mmCIF file of C-alpha atoms and ligand atoms in Angstrom:
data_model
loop_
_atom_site.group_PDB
_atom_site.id
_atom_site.type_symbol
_atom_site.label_atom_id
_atom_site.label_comp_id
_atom_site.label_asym_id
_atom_site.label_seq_id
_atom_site.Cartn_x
_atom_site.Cartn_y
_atom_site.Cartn_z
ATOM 1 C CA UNK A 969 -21.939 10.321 -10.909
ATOM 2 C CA UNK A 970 -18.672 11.162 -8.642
ATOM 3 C CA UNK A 971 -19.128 9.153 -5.267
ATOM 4 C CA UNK A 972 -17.834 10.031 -2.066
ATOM 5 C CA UNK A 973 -14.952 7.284 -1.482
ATOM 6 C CA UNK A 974 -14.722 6.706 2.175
ATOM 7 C CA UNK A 975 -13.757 2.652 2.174
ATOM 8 C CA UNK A 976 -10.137 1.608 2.254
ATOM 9 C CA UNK A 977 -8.889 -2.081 1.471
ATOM 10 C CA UNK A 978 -5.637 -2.983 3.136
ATOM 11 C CA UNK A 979 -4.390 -6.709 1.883
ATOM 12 C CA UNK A 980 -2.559 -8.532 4.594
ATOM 13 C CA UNK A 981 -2.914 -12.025 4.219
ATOM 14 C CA UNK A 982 0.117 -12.545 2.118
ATOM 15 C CA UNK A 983 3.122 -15.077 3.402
ATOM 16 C CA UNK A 984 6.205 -12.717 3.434
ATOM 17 C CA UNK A 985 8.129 -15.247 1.809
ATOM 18 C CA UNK A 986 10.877 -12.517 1.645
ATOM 19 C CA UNK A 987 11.050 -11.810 5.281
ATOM 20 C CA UNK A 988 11.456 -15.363 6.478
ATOM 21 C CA UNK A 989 12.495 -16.296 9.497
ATOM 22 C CA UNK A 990 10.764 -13.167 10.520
ATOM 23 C CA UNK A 991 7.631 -13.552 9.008
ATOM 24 C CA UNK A 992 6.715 -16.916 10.675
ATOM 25 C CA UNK A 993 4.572 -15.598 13.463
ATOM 26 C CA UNK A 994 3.875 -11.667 12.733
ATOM 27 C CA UNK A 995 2.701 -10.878 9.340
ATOM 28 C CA UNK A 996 5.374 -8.492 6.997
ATOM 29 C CA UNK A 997 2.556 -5.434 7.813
ATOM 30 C CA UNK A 998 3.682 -5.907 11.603
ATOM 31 C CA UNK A 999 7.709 -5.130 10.358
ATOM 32 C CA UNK A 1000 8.867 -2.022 12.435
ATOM 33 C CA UNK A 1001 9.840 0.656 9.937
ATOM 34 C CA UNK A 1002 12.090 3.172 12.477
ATOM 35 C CA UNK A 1003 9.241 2.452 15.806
ATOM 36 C CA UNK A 1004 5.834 2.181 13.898
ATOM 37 C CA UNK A 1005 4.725 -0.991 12.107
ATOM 38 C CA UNK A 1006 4.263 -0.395 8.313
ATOM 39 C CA UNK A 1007 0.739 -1.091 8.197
ATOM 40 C CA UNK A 1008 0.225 1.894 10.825
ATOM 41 C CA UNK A 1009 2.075 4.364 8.384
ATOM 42 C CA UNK A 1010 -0.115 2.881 5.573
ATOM 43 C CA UNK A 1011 -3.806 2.875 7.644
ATOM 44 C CA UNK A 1012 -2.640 6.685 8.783
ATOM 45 C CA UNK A 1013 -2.087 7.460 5.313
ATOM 46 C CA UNK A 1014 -5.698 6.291 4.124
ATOM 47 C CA UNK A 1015 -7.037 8.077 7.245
ATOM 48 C CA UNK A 1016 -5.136 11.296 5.841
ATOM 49 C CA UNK A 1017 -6.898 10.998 2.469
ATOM 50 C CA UNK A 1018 -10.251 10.878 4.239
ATOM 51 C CA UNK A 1019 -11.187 7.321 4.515
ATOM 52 C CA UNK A 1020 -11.739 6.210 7.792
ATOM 53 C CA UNK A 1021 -13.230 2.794 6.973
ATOM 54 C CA UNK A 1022 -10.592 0.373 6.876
ATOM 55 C CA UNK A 1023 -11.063 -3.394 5.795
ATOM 56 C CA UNK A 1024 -7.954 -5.503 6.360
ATOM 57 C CA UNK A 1025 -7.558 -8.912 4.858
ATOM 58 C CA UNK A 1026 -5.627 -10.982 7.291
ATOM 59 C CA UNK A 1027 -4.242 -14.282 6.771
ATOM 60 C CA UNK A 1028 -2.642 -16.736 9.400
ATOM 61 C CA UNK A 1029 -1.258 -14.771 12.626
ATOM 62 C CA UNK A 1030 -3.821 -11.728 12.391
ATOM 63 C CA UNK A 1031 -3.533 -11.407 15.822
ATOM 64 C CA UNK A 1032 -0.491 -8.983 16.031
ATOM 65 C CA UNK A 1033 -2.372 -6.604 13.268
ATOM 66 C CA UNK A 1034 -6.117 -7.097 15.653
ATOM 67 C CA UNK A 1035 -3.708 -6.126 18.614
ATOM 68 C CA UNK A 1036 -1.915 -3.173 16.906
ATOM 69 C CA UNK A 1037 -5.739 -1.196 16.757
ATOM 70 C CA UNK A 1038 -7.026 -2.050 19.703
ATOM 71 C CA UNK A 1039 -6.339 -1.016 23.438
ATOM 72 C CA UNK A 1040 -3.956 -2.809 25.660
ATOM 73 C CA UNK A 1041 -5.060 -2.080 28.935
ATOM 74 C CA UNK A 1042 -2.237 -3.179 30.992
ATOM 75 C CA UNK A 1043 0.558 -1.358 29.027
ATOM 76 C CA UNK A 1044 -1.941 1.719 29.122
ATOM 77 C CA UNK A 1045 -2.145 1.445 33.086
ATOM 78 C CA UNK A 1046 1.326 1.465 33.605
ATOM 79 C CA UNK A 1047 2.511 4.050 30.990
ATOM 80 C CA UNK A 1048 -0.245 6.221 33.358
ATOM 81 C CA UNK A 1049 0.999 4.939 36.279
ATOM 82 C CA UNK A 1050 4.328 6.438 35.492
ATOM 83 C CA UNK A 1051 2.786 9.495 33.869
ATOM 84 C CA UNK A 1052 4.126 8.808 30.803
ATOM 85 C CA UNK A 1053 1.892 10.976 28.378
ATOM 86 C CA UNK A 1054 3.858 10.651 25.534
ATOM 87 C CA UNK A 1055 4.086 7.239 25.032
ATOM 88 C CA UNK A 1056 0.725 6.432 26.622
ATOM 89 C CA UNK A 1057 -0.081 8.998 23.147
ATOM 90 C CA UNK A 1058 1.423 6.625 20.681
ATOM 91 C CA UNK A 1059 -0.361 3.977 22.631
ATOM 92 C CA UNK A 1060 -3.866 5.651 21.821
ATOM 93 C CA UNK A 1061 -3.104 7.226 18.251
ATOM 94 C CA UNK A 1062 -3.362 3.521 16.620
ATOM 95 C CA UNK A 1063 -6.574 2.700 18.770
ATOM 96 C CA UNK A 1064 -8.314 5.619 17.502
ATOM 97 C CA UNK A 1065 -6.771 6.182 14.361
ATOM 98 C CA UNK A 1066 -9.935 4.618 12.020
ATOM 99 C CA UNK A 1067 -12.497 2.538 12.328
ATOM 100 C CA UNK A 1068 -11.114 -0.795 11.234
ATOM 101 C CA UNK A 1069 -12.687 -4.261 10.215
ATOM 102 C CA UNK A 1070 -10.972 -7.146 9.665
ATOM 103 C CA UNK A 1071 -11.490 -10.627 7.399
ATOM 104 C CA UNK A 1072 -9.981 -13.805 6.886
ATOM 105 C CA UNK A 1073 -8.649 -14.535 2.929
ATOM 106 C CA UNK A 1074 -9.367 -17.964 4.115
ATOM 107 C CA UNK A 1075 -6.286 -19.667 1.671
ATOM 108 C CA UNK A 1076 -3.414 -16.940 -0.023
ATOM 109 C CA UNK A 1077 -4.516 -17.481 -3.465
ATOM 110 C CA UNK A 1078 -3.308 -14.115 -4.521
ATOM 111 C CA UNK A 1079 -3.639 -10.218 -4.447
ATOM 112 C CA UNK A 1080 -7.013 -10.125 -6.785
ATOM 113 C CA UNK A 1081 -8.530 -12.981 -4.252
ATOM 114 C CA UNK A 1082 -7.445 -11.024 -1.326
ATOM 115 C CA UNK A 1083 -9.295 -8.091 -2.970
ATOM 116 C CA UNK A 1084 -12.113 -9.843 -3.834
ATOM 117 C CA UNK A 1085 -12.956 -11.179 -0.586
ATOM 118 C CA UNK A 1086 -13.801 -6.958 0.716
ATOM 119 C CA UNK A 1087 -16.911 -7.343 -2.050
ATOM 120 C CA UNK A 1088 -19.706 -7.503 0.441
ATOM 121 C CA UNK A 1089 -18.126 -4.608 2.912
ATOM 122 C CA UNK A 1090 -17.399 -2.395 -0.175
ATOM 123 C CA UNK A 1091 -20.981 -2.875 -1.450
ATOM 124 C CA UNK A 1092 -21.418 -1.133 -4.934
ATOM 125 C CA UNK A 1093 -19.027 1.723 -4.384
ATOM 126 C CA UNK A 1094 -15.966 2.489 -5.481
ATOM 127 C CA UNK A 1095 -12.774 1.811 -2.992
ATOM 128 C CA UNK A 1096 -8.890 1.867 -2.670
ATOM 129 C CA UNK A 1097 -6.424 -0.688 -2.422
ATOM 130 C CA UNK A 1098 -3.286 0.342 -0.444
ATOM 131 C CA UNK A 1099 -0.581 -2.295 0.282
ATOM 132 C CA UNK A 1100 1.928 -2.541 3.295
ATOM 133 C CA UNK A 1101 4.803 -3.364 1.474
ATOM 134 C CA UNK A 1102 4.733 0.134 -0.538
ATOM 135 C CA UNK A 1103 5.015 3.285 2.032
ATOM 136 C CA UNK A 1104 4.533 6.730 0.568
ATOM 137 C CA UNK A 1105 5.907 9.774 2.265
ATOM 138 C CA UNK A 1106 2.931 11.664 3.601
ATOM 139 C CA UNK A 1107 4.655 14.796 2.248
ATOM 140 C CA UNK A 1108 3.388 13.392 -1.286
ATOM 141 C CA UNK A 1109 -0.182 12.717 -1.240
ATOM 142 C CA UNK A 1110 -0.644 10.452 -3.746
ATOM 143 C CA UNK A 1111 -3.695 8.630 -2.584
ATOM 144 C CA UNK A 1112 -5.469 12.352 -2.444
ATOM 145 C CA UNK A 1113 -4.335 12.964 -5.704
ATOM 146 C CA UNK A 1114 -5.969 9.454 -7.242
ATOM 147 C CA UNK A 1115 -9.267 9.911 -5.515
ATOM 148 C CA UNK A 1116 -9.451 13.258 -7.541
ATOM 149 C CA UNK A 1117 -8.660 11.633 -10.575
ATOM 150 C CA UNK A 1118 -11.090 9.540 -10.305
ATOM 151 C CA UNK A 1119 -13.763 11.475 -9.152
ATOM 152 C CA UNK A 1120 -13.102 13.462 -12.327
ATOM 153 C CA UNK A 1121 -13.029 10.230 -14.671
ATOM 154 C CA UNK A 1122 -15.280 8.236 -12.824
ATOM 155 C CA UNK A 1123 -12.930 5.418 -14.040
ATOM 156 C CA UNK A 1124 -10.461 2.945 -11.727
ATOM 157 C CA UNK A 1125 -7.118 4.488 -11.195
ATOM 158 C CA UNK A 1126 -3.787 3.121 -10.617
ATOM 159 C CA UNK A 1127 -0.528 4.403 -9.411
ATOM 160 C CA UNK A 1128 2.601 4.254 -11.643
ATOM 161 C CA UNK A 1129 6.270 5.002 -10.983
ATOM 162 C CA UNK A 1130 8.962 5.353 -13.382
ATOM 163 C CA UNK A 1131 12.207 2.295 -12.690
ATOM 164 C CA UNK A 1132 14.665 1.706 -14.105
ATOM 165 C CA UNK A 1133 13.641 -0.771 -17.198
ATOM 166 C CA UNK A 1134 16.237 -3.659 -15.465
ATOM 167 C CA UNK A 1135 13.804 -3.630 -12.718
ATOM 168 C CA UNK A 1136 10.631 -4.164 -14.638
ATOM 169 C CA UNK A 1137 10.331 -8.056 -14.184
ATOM 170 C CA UNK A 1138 9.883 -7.778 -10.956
ATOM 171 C CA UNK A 1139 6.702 -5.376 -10.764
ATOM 172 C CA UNK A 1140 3.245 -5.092 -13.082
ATOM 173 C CA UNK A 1141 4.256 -3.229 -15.940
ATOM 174 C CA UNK A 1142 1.872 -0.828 -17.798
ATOM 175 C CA UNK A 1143 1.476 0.417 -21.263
ATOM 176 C CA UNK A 1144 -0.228 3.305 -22.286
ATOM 177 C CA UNK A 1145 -1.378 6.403 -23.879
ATOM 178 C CA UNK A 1146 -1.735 9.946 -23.591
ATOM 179 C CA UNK A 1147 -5.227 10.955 -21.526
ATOM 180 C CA UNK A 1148 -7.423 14.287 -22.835
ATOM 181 C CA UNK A 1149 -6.304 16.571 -20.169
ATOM 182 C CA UNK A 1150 -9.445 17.340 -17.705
ATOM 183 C CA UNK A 1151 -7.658 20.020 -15.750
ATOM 184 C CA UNK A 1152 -4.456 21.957 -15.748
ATOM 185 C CA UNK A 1153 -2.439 19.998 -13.987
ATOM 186 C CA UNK A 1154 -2.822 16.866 -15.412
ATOM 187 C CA UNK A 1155 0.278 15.643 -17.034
ATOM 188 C CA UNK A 1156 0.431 12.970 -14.725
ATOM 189 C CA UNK A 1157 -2.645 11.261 -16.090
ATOM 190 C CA UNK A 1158 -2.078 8.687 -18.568
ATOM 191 C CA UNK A 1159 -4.595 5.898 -19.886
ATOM 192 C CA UNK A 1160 -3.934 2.250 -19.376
ATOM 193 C CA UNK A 1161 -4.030 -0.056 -22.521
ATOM 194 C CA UNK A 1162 -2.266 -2.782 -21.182
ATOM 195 C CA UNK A 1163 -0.958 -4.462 -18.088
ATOM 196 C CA UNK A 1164 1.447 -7.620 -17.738
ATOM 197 C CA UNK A 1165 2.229 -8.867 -14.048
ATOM 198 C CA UNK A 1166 5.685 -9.234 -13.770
ATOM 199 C CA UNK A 1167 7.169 -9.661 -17.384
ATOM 200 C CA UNK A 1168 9.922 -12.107 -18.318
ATOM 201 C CA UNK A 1169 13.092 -9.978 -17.858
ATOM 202 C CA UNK A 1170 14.445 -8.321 -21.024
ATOM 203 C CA UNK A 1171 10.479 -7.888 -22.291
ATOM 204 C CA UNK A 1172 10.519 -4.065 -23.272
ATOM 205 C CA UNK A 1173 7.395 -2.927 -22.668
ATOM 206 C CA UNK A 1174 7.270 -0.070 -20.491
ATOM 207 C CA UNK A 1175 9.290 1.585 -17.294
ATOM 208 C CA UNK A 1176 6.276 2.302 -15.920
ATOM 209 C CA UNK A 1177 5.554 -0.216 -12.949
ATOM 210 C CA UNK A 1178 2.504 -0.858 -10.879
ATOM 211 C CA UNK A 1179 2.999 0.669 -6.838
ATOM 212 C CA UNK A 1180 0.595 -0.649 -4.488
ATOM 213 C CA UNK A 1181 -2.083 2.166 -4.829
ATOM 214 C CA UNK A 1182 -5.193 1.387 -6.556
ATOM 215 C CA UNK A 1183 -8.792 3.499 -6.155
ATOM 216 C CA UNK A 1184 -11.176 0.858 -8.070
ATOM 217 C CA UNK A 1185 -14.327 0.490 -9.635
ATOM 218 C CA UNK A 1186 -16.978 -2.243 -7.801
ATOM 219 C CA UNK A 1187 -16.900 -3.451 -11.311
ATOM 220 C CA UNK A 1188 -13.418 -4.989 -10.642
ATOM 221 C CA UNK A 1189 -15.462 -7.438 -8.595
ATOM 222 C CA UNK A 1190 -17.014 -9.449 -11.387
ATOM 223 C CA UNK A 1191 -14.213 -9.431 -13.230
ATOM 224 C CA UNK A 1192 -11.936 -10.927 -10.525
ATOM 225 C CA UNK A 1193 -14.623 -13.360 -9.410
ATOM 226 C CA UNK A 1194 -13.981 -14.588 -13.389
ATOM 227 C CA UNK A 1195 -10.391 -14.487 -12.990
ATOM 228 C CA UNK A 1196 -8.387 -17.689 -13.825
ATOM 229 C CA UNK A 1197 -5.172 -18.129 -11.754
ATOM 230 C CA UNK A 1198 -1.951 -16.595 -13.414
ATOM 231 C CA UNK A 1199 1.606 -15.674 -12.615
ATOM 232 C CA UNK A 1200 2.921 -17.762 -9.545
ATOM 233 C CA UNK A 1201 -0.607 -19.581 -9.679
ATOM 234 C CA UNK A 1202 -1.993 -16.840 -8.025
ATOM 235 C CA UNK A 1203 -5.341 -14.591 -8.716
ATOM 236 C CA UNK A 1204 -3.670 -11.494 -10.056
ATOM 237 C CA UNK A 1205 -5.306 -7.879 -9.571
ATOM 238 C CA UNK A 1206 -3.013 -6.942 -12.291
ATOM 239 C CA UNK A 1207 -5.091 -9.661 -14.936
ATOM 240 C CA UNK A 1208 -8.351 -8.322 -13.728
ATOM 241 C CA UNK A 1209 -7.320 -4.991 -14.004
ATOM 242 C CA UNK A 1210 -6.234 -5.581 -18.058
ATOM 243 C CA UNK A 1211 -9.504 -7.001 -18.594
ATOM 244 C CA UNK A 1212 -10.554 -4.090 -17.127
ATOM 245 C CA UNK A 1213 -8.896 -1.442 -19.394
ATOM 246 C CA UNK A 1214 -9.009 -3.728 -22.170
ATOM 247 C CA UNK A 1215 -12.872 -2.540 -22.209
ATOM 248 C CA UNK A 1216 -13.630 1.066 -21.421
ATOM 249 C CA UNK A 1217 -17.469 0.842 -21.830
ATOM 250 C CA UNK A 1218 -17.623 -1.427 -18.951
ATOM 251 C CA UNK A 1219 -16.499 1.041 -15.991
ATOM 252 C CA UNK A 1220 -15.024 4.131 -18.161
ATOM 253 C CA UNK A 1221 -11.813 1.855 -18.574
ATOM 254 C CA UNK A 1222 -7.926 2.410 -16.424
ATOM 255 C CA UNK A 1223 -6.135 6.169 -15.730
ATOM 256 C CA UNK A 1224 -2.934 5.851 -14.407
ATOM 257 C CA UNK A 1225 -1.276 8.829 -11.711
ATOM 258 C CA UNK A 1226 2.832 8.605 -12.395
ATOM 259 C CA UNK A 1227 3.948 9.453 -9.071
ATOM 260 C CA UNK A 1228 7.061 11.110 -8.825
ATOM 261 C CA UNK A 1229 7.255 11.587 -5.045
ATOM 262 C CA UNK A 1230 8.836 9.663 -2.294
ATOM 263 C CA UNK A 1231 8.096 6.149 -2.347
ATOM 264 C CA UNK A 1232 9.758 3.326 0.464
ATOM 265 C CA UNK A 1233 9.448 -0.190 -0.506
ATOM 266 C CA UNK A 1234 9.395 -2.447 2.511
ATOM 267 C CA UNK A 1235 8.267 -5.701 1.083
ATOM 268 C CA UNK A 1236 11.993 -6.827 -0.279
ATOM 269 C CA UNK A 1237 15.046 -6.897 2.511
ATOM 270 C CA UNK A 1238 16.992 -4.336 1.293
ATOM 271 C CA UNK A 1239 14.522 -1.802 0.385
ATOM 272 C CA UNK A 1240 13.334 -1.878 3.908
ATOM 273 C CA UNK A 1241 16.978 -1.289 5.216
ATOM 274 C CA UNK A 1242 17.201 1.580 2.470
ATOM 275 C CA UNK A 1243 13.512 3.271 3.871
ATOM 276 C CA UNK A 1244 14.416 2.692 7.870
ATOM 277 C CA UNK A 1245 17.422 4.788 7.014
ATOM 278 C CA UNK A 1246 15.913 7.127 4.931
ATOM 279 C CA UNK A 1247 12.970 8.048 7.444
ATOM 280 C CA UNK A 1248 15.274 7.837 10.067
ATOM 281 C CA UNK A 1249 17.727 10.434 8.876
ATOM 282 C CA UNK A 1250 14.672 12.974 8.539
ATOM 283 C CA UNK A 1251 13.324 12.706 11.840
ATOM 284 C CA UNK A 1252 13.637 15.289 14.396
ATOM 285 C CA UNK A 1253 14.320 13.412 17.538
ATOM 286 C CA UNK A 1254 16.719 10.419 15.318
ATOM 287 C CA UNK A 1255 18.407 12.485 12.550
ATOM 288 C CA UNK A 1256 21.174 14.477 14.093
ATOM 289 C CA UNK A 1257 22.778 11.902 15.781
ATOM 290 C CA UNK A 1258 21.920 9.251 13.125
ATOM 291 C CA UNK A 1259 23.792 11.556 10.084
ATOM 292 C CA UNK A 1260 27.098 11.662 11.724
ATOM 293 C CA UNK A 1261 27.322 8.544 12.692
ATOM 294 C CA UNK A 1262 26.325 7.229 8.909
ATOM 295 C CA UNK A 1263 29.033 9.428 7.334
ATOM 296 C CA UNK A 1264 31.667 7.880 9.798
ATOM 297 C CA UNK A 1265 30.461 4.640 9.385
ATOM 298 C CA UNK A 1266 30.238 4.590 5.164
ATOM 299 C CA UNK A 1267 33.857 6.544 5.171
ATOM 300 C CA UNK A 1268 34.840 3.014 6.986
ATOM 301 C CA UNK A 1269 33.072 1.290 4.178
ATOM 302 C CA UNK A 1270 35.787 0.662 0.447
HETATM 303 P P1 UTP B 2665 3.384 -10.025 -2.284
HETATM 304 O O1 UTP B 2665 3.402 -10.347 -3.708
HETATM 305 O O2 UTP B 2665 4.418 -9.092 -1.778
HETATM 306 O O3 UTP B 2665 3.466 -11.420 -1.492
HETATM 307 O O4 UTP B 2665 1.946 -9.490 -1.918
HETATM 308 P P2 UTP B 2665 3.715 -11.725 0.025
HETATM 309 O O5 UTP B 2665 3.286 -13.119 0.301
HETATM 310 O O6 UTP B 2665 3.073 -10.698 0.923
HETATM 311 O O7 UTP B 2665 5.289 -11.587 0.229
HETATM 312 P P3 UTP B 2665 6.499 -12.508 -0.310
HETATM 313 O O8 UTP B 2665 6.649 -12.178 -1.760
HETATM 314 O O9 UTP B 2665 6.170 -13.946 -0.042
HETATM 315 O O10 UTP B 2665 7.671 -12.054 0.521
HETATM 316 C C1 UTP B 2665 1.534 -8.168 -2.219
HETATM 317 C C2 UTP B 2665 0.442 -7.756 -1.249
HETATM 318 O O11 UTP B 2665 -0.698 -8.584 -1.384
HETATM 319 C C3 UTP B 2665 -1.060 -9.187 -0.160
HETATM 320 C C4 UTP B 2665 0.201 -9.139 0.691
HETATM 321 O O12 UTP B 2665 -0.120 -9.140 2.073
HETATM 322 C C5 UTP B 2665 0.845 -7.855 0.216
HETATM 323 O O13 UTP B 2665 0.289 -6.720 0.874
HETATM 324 N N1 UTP B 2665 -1.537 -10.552 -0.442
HETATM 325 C C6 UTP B 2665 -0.847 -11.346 -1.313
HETATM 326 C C7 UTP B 2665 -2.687 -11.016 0.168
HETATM 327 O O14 UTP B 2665 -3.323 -10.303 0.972
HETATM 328 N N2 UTP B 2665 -3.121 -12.270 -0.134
HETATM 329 C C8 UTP B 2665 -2.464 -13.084 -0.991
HETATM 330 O O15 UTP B 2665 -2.944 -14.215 -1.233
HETATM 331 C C9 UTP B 2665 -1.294 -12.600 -1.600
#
């Protein structure tokens, strides 16, 4: 039986290694991306695919993400003091935007024991995953697109993106097969029948890499509860998620969606530079006086 999905699980207990000195007080999810933090583009994003119930795992300095969703009642006094409606706007859309919980990961011991911590909010229904570090351009629904697939395989459901196979040591890499088509436009349906976390470079096993979208089976829960710590000495969602597909008769097995849309990676330095430009360059009120400026500036560049 097809559930109705409503429960989003946003993991954001992780150290942000990467982002150091940055990092040391605000968690990476806090990281302005253009003027909104990137866990606001990721919570709207959930919110667009219908699930308002958001459970964030929060590690050391929470308080920035705790602050981001809640009212400030001193900055919203004096942006209506000045009758500043537009700001005092953005001030509110984050307060209102879902209805979100938050719990402690207690120590970092990895993705899968991030994920298993949500158990008792998510109950025995199946839930997404999204993480901070990947944003996806709300003109590409992928999240949308996953809960249908899944609500037509009743499986879990992962999201894949083709990179270039130099890149594939540094993401989960998945192999698999061709899925029976369900509906017409399914081409971008394949079936998972294996997963590696981050390969030893030169392994050839796939281009196809794990992005931080996942729409899981409450199944995943007993299988990452039995999960022995691997790559990095961490609990690996990727491991539990093999196990997973390895065994199709115990929650209808892994689908992956290959997304081809517009995908920003935030979680690595120069990614983020790469997506604050990008977004910046399409918006209305940045772009045309950002694109001139960038042409003069890389014509400057050898
Ligand atoms: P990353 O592998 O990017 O690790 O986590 P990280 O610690 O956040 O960043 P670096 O590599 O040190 O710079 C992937 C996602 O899993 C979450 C992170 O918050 C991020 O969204 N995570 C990771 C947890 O919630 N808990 C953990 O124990 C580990």
């Amino acid at each position: 039986m097809a559930f109705q999905i409503t429960k989003a699980v946003i993991p954001a207990a992780g150290l942000g290694t990467r982002f150091l000195p940055a990092t040391k007080a605000m968690p990476k999810e806090m990281l302005p991306v253009v003027d909104k933090p990137a866990i606001q583009y990721v919570v709207e994003e959930a919110v667009a695919a219908g699930l308002k119930d958001v459970l964030m795992i929060t590690g050391r300095n929470k308080s920035a993400l705790e602050n981001h969703f809640d009212r400030v009642g001193e900055l919203e006094a004096a942006l209506e003091r000045k009758g500043d409606t537009v700001r005092l706007q953005k001030v509110n859309y984050s307060t209102e935007l879902a209805e979100v919980h938050y719990l402690r990961q207690g120590d970092p011991l990895g993705l899968g024991h991030a994920v298993l911590r949500a158990r008792m909010h998510v109950g025995n229904q199946p839930f997404a995953v999204l993480l901070g570090d990947d944003l996806i351009d709300e003109r590409d629904p992928l999240l949308t697109r996953m809960l249908q697939v899944q609500a037509e395989r009743n499986a879990s459901v992962i999201a894949l993106l083709e990179v270039d196979p130099s890149q594939a040591h540094l993401y989960g890499i998945a192999t698999v097969e061709a899925a029976d088509a369900r509906t017409a436009g399914d081409d971008d349906v394949v079936r998972i029948t294996g997963l590696v976390e981050k390969p030893a470079e030169g392994t050839q096993l796939s281009n196809l890499a794990i992005i931080g979208r996942y729409v899981l089976r409450p199944e995943i829960f007993d299988i990452l509860d039995r999960t022995e710590p691997g790559k990095g000495g961490e609990i690996q969602l990727t491991d539990a998620l093999e196990t997973l597909a390895a065994d199709p008769s115990i929650a209808g097995g892994v689908y992956g969606v290959i997304f081809r849309g517009r995908r920003y990676d935030t979680g690595d330095r120069l990614d983020y530079i790469k997506a604050i430009v990008q977004l910046a360059v399409e918006r209305r009120d940045l772009g045309p006086d950002l694109r001139p400026w960038l042409k003069q500036f890389s014509s400057t560049l050898d």
